[in-house]
Coordinates of C-alpha atoms in Angstrom, one line a residue:
Chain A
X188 CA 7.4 -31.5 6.4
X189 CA 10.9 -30.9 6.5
X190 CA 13.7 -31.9 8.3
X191 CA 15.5 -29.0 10.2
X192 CA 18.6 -30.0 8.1
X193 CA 17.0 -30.0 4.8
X194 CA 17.3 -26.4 2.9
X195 CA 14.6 -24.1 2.0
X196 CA 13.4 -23.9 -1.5
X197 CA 14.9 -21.2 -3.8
X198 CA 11.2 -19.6 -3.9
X199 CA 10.6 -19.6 0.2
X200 CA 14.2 -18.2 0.6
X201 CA 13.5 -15.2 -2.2
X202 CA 10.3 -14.4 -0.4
X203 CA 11.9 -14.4 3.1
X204 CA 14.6 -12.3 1.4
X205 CA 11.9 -9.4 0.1
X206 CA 10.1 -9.8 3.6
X207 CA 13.8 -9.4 5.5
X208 CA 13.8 -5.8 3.1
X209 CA 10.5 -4.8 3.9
X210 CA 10.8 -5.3 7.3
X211 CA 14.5 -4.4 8.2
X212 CA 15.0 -1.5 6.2
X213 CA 12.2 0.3 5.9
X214 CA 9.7 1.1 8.6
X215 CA 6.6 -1.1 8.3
X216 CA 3.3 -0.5 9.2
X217 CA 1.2 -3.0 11.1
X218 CA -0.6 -4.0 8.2
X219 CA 2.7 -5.5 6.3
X220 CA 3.1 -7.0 10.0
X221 CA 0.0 -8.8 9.9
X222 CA 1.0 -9.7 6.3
X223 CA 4.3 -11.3 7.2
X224 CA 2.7 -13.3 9.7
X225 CA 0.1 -14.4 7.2
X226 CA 3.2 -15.5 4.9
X227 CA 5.3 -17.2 8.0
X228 CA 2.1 -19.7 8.2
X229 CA 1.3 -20.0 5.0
X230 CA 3.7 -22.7 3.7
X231 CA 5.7 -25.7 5.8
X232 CA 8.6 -24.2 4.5
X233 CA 8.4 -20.9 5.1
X234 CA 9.5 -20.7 8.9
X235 CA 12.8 -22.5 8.2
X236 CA 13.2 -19.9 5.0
X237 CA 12.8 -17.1 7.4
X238 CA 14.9 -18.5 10.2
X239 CA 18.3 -18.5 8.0
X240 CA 17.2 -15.3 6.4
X241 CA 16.9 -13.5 9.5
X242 CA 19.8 -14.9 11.1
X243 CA 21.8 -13.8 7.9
X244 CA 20.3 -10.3 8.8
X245 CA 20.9 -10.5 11.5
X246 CA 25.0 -11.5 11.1
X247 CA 25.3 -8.3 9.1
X248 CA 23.6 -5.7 11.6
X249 CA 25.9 -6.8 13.9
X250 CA 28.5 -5.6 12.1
X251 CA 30.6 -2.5 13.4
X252 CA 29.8 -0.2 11.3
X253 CA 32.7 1.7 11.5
X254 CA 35.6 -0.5 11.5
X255 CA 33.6 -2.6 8.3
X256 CA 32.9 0.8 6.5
X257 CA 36.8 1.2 6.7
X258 CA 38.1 -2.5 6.0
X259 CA 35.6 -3.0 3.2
X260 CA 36.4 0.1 1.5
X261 CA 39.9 -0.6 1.7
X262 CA 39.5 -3.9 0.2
X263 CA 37.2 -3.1 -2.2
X264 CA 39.6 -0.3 -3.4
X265 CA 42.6 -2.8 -3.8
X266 CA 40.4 -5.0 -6.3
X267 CA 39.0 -2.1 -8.3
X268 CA 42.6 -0.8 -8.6
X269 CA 43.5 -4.1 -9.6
X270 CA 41.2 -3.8 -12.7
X271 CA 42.1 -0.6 -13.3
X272 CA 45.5 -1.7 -13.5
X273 CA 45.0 -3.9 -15.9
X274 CA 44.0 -1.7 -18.5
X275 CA 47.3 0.1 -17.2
X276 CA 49.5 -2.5 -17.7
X277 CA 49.7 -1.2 -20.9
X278 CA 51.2 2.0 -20.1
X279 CA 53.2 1.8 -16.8
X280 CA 56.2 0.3 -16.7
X281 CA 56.6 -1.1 -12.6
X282 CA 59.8 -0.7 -11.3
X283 CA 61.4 -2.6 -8.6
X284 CA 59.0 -2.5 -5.6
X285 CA 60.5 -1.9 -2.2
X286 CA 59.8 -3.5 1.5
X287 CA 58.6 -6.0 2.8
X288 CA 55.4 -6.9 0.4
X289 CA 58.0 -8.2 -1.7
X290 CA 58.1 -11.0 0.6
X291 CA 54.7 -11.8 0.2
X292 CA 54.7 -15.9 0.2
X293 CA 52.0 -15.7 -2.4
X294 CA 53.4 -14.4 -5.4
X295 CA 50.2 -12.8 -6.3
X296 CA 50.8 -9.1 -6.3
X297 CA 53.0 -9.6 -9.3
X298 CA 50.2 -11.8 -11.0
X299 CA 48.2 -9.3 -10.0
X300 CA 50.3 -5.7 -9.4
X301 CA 48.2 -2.6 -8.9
X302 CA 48.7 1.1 -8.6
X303 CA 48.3 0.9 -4.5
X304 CA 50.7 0.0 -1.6
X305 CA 50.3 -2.2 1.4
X306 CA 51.1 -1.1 4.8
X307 CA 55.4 -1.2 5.0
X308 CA 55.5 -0.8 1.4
X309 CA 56.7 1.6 -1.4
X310 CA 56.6 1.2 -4.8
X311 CA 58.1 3.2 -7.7
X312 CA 56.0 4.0 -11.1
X313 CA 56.9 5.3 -13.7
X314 CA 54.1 6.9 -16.2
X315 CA 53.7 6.4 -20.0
X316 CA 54.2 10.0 -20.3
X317 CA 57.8 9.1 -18.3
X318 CA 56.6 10.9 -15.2
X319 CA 58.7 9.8 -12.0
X320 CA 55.8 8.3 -9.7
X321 CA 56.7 7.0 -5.9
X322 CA 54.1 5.3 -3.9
X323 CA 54.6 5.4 0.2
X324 CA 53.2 2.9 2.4
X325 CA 49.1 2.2 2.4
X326 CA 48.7 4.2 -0.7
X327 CA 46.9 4.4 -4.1
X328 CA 46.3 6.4 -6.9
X329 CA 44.5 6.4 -10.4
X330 CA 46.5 7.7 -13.4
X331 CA 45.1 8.6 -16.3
X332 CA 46.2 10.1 -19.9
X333 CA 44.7 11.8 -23.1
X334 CA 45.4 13.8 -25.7
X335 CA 44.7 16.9 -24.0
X336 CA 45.9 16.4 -20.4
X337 CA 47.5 13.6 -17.7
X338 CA 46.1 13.6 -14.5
X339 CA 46.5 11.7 -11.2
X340 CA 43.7 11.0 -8.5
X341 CA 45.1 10.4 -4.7
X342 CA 42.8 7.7 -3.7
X343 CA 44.7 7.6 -0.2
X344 CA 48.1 8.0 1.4
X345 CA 50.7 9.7 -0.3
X346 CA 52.5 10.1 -3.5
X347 CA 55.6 11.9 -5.0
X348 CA 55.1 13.1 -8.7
X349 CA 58.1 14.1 -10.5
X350 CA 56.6 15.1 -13.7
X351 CA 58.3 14.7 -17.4
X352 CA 59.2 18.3 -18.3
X353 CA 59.4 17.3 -22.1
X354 CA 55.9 16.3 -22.1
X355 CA 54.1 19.5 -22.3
X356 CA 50.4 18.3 -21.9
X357 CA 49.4 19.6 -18.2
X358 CA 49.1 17.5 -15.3
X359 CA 45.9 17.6 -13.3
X360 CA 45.9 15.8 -10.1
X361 CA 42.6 15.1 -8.3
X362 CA 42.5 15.3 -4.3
X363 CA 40.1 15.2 -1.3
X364 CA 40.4 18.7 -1.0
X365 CA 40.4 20.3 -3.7
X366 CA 42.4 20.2 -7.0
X367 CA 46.1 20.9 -8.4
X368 CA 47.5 21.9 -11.8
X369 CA 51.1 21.9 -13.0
X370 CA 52.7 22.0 -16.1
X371 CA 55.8 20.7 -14.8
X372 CA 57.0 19.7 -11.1
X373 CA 58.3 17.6 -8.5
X374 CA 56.0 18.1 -5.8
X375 CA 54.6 15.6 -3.1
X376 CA 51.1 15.0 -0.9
X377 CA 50.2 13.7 1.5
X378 CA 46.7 12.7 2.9
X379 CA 46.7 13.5 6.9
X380 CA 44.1 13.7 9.7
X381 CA 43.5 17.4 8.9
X382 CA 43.5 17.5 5.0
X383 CA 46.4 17.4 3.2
X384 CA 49.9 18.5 3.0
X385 CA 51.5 19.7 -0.4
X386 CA 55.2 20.5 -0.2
X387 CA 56.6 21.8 -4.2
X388 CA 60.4 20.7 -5.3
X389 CA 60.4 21.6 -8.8
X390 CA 58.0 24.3 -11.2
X391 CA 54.8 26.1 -10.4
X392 CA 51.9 24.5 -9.0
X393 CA 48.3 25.8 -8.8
X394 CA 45.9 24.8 -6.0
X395 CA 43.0 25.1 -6.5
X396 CA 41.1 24.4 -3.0
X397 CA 37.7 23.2 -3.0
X398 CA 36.3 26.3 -1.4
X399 CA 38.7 28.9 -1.2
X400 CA 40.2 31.0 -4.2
X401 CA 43.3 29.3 -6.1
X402 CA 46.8 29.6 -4.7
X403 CA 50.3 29.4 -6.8
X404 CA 52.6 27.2 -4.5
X405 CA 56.3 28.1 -5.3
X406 CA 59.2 25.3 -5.0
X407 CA 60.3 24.9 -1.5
X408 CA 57.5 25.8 -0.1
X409 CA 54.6 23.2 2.2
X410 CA 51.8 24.3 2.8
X411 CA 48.6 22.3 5.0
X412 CA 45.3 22.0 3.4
X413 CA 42.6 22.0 5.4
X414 CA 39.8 19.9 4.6
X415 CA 37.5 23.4 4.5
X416 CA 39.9 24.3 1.6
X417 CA 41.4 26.8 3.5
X418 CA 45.7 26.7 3.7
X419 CA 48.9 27.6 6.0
X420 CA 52.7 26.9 5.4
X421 CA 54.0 25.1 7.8
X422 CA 57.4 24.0 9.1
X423 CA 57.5 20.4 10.3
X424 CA 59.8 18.1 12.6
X425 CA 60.6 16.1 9.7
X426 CA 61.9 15.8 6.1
X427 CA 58.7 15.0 4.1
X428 CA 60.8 13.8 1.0
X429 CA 63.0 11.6 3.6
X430 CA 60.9 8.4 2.6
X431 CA 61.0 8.4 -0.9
X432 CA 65.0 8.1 0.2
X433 CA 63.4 4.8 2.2
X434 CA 64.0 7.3 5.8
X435 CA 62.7 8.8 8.3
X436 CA 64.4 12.4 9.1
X437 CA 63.2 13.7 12.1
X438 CA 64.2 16.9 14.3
X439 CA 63.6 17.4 17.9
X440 CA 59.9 15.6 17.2
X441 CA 57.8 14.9 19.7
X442 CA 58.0 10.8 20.5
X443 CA 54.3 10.5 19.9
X444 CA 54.5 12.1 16.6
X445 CA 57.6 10.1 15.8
X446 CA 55.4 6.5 16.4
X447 CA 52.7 7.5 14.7
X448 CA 55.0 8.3 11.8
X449 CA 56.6 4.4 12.6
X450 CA 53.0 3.4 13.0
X451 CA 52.1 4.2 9.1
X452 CA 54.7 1.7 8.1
X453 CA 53.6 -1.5 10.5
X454 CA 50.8 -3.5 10.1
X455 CA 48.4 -4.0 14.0
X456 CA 49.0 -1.6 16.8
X457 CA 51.6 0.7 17.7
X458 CA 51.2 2.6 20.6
X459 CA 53.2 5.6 22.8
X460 CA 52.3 6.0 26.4
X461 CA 51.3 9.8 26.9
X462 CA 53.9 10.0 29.8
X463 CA 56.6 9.5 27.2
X464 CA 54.7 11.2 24.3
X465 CA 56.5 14.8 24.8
X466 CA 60.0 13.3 24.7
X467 CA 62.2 14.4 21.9
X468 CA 63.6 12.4 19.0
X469 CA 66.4 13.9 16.4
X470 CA 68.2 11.7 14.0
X471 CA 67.4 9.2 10.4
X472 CA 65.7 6.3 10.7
X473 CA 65.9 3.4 7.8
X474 CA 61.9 2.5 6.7
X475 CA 63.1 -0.9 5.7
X476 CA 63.1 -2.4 9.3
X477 CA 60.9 -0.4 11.7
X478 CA 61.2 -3.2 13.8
X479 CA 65.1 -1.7 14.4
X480 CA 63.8 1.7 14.4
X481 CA 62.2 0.8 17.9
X482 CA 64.5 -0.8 19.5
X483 CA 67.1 2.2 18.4
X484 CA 65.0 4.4 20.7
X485 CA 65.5 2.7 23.7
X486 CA 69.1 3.6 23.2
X487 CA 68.7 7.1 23.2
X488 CA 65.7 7.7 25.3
X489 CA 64.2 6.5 28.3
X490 CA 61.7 4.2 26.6
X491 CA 61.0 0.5 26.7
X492 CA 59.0 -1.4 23.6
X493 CA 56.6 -3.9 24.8
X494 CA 55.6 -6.6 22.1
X495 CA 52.2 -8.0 23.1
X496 CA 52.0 -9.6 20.0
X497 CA 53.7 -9.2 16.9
X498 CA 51.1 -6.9 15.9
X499 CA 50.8 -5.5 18.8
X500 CA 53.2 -3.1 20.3
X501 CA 53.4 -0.3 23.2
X502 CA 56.0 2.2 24.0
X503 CA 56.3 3.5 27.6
X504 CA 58.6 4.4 29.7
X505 CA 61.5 2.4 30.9
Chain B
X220 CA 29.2 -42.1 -22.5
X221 CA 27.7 -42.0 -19.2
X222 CA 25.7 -38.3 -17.7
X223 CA 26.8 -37.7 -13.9
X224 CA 26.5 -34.8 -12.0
X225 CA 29.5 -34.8 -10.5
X226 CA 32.7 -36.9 -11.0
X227 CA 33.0 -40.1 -9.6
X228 CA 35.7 -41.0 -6.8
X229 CA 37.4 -43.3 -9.4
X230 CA 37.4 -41.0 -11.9
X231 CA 39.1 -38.1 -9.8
X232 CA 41.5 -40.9 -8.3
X233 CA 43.0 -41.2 -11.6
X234 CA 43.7 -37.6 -12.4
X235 CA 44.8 -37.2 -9.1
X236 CA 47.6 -39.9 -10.2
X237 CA 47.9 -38.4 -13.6
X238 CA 48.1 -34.8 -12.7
X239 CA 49.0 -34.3 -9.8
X240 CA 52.8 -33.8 -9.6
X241 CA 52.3 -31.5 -12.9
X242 CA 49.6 -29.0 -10.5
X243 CA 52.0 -29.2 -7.6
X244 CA 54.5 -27.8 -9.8
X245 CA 52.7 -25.5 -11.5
X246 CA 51.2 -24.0 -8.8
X247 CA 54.7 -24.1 -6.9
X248 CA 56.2 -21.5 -9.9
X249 CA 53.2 -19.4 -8.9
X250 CA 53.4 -19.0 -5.2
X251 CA 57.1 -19.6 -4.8
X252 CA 56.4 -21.9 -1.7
X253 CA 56.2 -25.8 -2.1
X254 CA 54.1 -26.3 1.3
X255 CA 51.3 -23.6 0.5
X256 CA 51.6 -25.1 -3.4
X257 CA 50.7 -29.0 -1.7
X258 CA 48.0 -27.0 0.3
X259 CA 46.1 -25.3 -2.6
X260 CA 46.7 -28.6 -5.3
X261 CA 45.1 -31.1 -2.7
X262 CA 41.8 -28.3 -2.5
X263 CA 42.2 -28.3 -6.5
X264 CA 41.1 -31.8 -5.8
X265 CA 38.3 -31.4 -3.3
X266 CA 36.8 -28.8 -5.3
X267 CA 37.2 -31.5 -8.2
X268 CA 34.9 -33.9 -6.4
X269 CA 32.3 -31.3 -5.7
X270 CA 32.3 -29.8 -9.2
X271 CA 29.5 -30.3 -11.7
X272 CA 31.2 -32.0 -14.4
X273 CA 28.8 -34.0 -16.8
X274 CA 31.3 -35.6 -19.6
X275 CA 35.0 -36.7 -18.7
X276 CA 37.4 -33.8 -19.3
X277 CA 38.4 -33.0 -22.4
X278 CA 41.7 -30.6 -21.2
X279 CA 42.0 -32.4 -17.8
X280 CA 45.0 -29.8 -16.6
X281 CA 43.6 -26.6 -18.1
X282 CA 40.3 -27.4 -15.9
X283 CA 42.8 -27.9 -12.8
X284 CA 44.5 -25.1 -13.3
X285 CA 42.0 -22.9 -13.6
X286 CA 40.4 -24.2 -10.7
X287 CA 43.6 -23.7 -8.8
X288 CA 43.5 -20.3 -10.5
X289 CA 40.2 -19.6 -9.1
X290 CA 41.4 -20.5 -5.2
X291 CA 44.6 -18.5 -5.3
X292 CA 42.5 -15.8 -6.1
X293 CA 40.1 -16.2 -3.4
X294 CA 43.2 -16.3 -1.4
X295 CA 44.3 -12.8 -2.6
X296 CA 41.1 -11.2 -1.6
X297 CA 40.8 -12.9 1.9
X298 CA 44.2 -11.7 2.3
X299 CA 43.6 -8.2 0.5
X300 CA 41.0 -8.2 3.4
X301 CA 42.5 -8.9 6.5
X302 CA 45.2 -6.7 5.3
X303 CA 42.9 -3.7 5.4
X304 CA 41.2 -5.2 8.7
X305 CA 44.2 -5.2 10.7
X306 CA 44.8 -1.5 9.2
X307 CA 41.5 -0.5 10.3
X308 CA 41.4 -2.0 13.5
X309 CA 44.4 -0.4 14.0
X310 CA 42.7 3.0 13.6
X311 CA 40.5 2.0 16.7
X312 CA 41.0 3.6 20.0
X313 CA 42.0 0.9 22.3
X314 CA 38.9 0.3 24.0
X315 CA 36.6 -0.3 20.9
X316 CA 38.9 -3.3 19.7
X317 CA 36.7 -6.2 20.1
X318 CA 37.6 -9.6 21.6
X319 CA 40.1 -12.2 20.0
X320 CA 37.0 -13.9 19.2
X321 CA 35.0 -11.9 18.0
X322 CA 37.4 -10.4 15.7
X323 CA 37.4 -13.7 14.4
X324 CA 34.0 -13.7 13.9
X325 CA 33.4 -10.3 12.4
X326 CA 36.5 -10.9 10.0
X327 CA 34.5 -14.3 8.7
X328 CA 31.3 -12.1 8.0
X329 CA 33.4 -9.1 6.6
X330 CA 34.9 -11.9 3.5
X331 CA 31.7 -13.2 3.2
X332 CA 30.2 -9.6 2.8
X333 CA 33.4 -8.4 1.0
X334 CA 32.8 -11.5 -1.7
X335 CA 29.1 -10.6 -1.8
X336 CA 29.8 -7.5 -2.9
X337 CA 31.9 -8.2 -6.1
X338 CA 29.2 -10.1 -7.7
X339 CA 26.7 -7.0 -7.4
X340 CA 26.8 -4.2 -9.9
X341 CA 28.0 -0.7 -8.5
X342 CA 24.7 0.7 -7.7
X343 CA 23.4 -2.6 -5.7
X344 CA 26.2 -2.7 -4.0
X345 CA 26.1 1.3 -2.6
X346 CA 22.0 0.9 -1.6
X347 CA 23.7 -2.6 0.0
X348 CA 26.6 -0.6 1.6
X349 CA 24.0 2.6 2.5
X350 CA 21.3 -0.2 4.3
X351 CA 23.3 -2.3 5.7
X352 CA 26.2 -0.1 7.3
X353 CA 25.0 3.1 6.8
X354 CA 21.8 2.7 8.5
X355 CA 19.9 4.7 5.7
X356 CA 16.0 3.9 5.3
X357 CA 15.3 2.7 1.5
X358 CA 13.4 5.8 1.1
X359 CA 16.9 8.1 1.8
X360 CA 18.5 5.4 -0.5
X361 CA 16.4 6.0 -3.4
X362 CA 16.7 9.9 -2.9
X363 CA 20.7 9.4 -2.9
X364 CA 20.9 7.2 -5.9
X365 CA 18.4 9.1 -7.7
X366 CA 16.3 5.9 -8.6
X367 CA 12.7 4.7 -7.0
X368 CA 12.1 3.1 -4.0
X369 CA 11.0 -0.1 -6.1
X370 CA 14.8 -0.3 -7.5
X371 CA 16.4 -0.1 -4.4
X372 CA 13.9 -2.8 -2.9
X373 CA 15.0 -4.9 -5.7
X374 CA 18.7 -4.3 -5.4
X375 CA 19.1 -5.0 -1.6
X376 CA 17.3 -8.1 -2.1
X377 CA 19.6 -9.2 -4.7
X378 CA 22.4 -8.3 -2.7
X379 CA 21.0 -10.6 0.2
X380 CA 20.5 -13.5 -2.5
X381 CA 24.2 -13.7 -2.9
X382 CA 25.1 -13.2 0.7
X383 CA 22.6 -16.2 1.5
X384 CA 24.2 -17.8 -0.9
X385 CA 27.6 -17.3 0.3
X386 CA 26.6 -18.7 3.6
X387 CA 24.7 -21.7 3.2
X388 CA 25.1 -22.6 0.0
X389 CA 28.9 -22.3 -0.7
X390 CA 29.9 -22.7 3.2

């Protein structure tokens, strides 16, 4: 017999794993049941095997699903970046990169650099075509070049492309919502809640919406995609270009709009109280210490900040 | 020449002396901080004593350092991850944030799952991912991944084999 310390043999734990399969994930009958039962009593071993196994199964389903979904798939996405990168070592050159992930204690992103930003940071690129590329905070994107065409995918957040005119291969760049095409231009997205937001600085850009017919977006114009396909312009409280300046350029912005802009460059919580949500905020904000950007509020408006932790911060009213 | 298993006490005692200035330093020009660098040379050591070395080492501070190599990456990716866990719990409406503790506890499954799931090739990894967190039956699997129910029987229990492996094996 075994001791309850001892471990289970390689065999019992690869049979408990095939029984944890058949009966977790799929709906057995009572016959496999029965069968499983045969197999717990089978062999000395076997009741310890399925004891870890099951408390391993069950470790997992306890999971949030939700909030692990999200943290694996942003982790996951950092590493496979990471290898990607690697093959485009080759042909990016990585400029200076700003905020505070430069103060990482580990030195590892730079062992390790990738084409994605943590939360707080922005990173310039520049591509081996000598395409302008900015990164904004919580971001990542694929590049890609061949003969025939460059193209960049928006994996999440947002970027600013400021193509090569010289380089007259077209630029296809890949998004949730549908597709865009350019020759040349300085244009910018931005992943939100309700799709995307494209605003054009420079050249001609197609759009080419997942589900709605293609659209020429002129230079000064933003327009929101919806995640249907379907577009508006819009006219926003802030400068969307103000951050690849490292600001924030608001006008008359609702206070719960302005943290949840804040919020995008913190890591933890950051949270307005609804009775101070619909107060109004004008002015430019540095990115580089949001920190300051907080307490600058409760000069100008009627607002207290309230650090529960570091990581952990309410706005209400004062 | 004697055939161990692991390397003896006395052995490691005398590379400790002999090499362990030289990691300190080398790891210090890598992480830029002399305190984490102590931190991550002395667990060169302990995973020294555990390793399954059976001659005396031939290129004693190219093993170390790619030992060391191998725990500041694991440090990346436990970092990489509660990076992206304080983001998404962030995302939460107030009242779903769990207790201190058991964020604790979820974030210690999460790295074990998250390691898991880089030793699994893509398509074990998405049956894994569609089981385990998006409740889907192995049959919907196998219709989503286009492969037979058999495959996906085999992939999820590969993918448990390295989670169980992660926690009781490696703990």
């Amino acid at each position: 017999m075994p001791t309850p310390d001892s471990a289970p043999a390689q065999a019992q734990v690869d049979q408990a794993i095939d029984w944890l399969v058949k009966l977790r994930f799929d709906s057995p009958c009572p016959r496999t049941e029965q069968q499983f039962q045969h197999w717990l009593a089978s062999h000395p071993h076997n009741p310890l095997a399925w004891q870890r196994v099951s408390h391993l199964g069950d470790e997992l389903a306890g999971l949030p699903k939700g909030l692990s979904r999200r943290t694996l798939d942003a982790s996951q996405r950092q590493h496979i970046n990471r290898r990607d990168h690697l093959k485009l070592l080759a042909v990016l050159a990585v400029g200076g990169s700003l905020g505070w992930a430069a103060r990482e204690p580990l030195g590892i992103p730079q062992l390790l650099a990738d084409s994605s930003t943590a939360t707080g940071e922005r990173r310039r690129l520049q591509g081996s075509d000598g395409s302008r590329i900015q990164l904004n905070t919580a971001s990542a994107i694929d590049l890609s070049y061949s003969a025939e065409q460059r193209r960049l995918q928006l994996v999440r957040g947002e970027v600013s492309l400021d193509s090569n005119p010289n380089d007259n291969r077209p630029f296809r760049i890949d998004t949730r919502v549908g597709q865009l095409a350019t020759l040349d231009s300085h244009l910018l997205l931005r992943e939100n809640d309700l799709g995307l937001l494209l605003a054009v600085r420079r050249g001609d850009v197609t759009l080419f919406p997942s589900s709605a017919s293609p659209r020429r977006v002129l230079p000064g114009e933003t327009l929101q995609v919806w995640a249907n396909g379907s577009f508006q312009a819009v006219t926003l409280h802030s400068d969307p270009w103000g951050w690849t300046d490292g600001v924030l350029s608001v006008q008359q912005m609702p206070l719960g709009e302005f943290i949840a802009e804040v919020a995008r460059y913190r890591p933890g919580l950051l949270r307005c109280a609804p009775e101070v949500a619909e107060l109004k905020v004008s002015g430019t904000y540095q990115l580089a210490d949001t920190g300051q950007i907080l307490q600058l509020l409760t000069r100008s408006l009627p607002v207290r900040v309230d650090y529960r932790t570091r990581y952990w911060v309410s706005i209400g009213a004062a | 020449m004697q055939i161990n298993d692991t390397l003896k006490p006395t052995e490691v005692a005398l590379l400790y002396q002999a090499h362990h200035s030289w990691l300190s330093g080398w790891l210090r020009s890598r992480v830029g901080c002399s305190e984490h660098a102590a931190d991550l040379a002395q667990d060169t050591f302990v995973r020294l004593l555990r390793a399954r070395q059976l001659s005396p080492l031939k290129e004693p501070r190219a093993y170390l350092s790619s030992i060391a190599r191998g725990l500041m990456i694991d440090q990346f990716r436990r970092r990489a991850l509660e990076r992206a866990y304080q983001e998404s719990l962030a995302h939460l409406p107030e009242a779903e944030v769990p207790s201190e503790e058991d964020r604790l506890v979820i974030l210690d499954t999460l790295a074990r799952l998250d390691r898991a799931l880089h030793q699994l090739k893509p398509r074990a990894r998405q049956a894994f991912l569609l089981a385990q967190l998006d409740g889907l039956s192995i049959v919907q699997i196998a219709l989503r991944l286009g492969v037979s129910r058999a495959t996906v029987e085999r992939d999820l229990a590969k993918a448990l084999g390295v989670c169980y492996r992660l926690r009781y094996a490696d703990a």
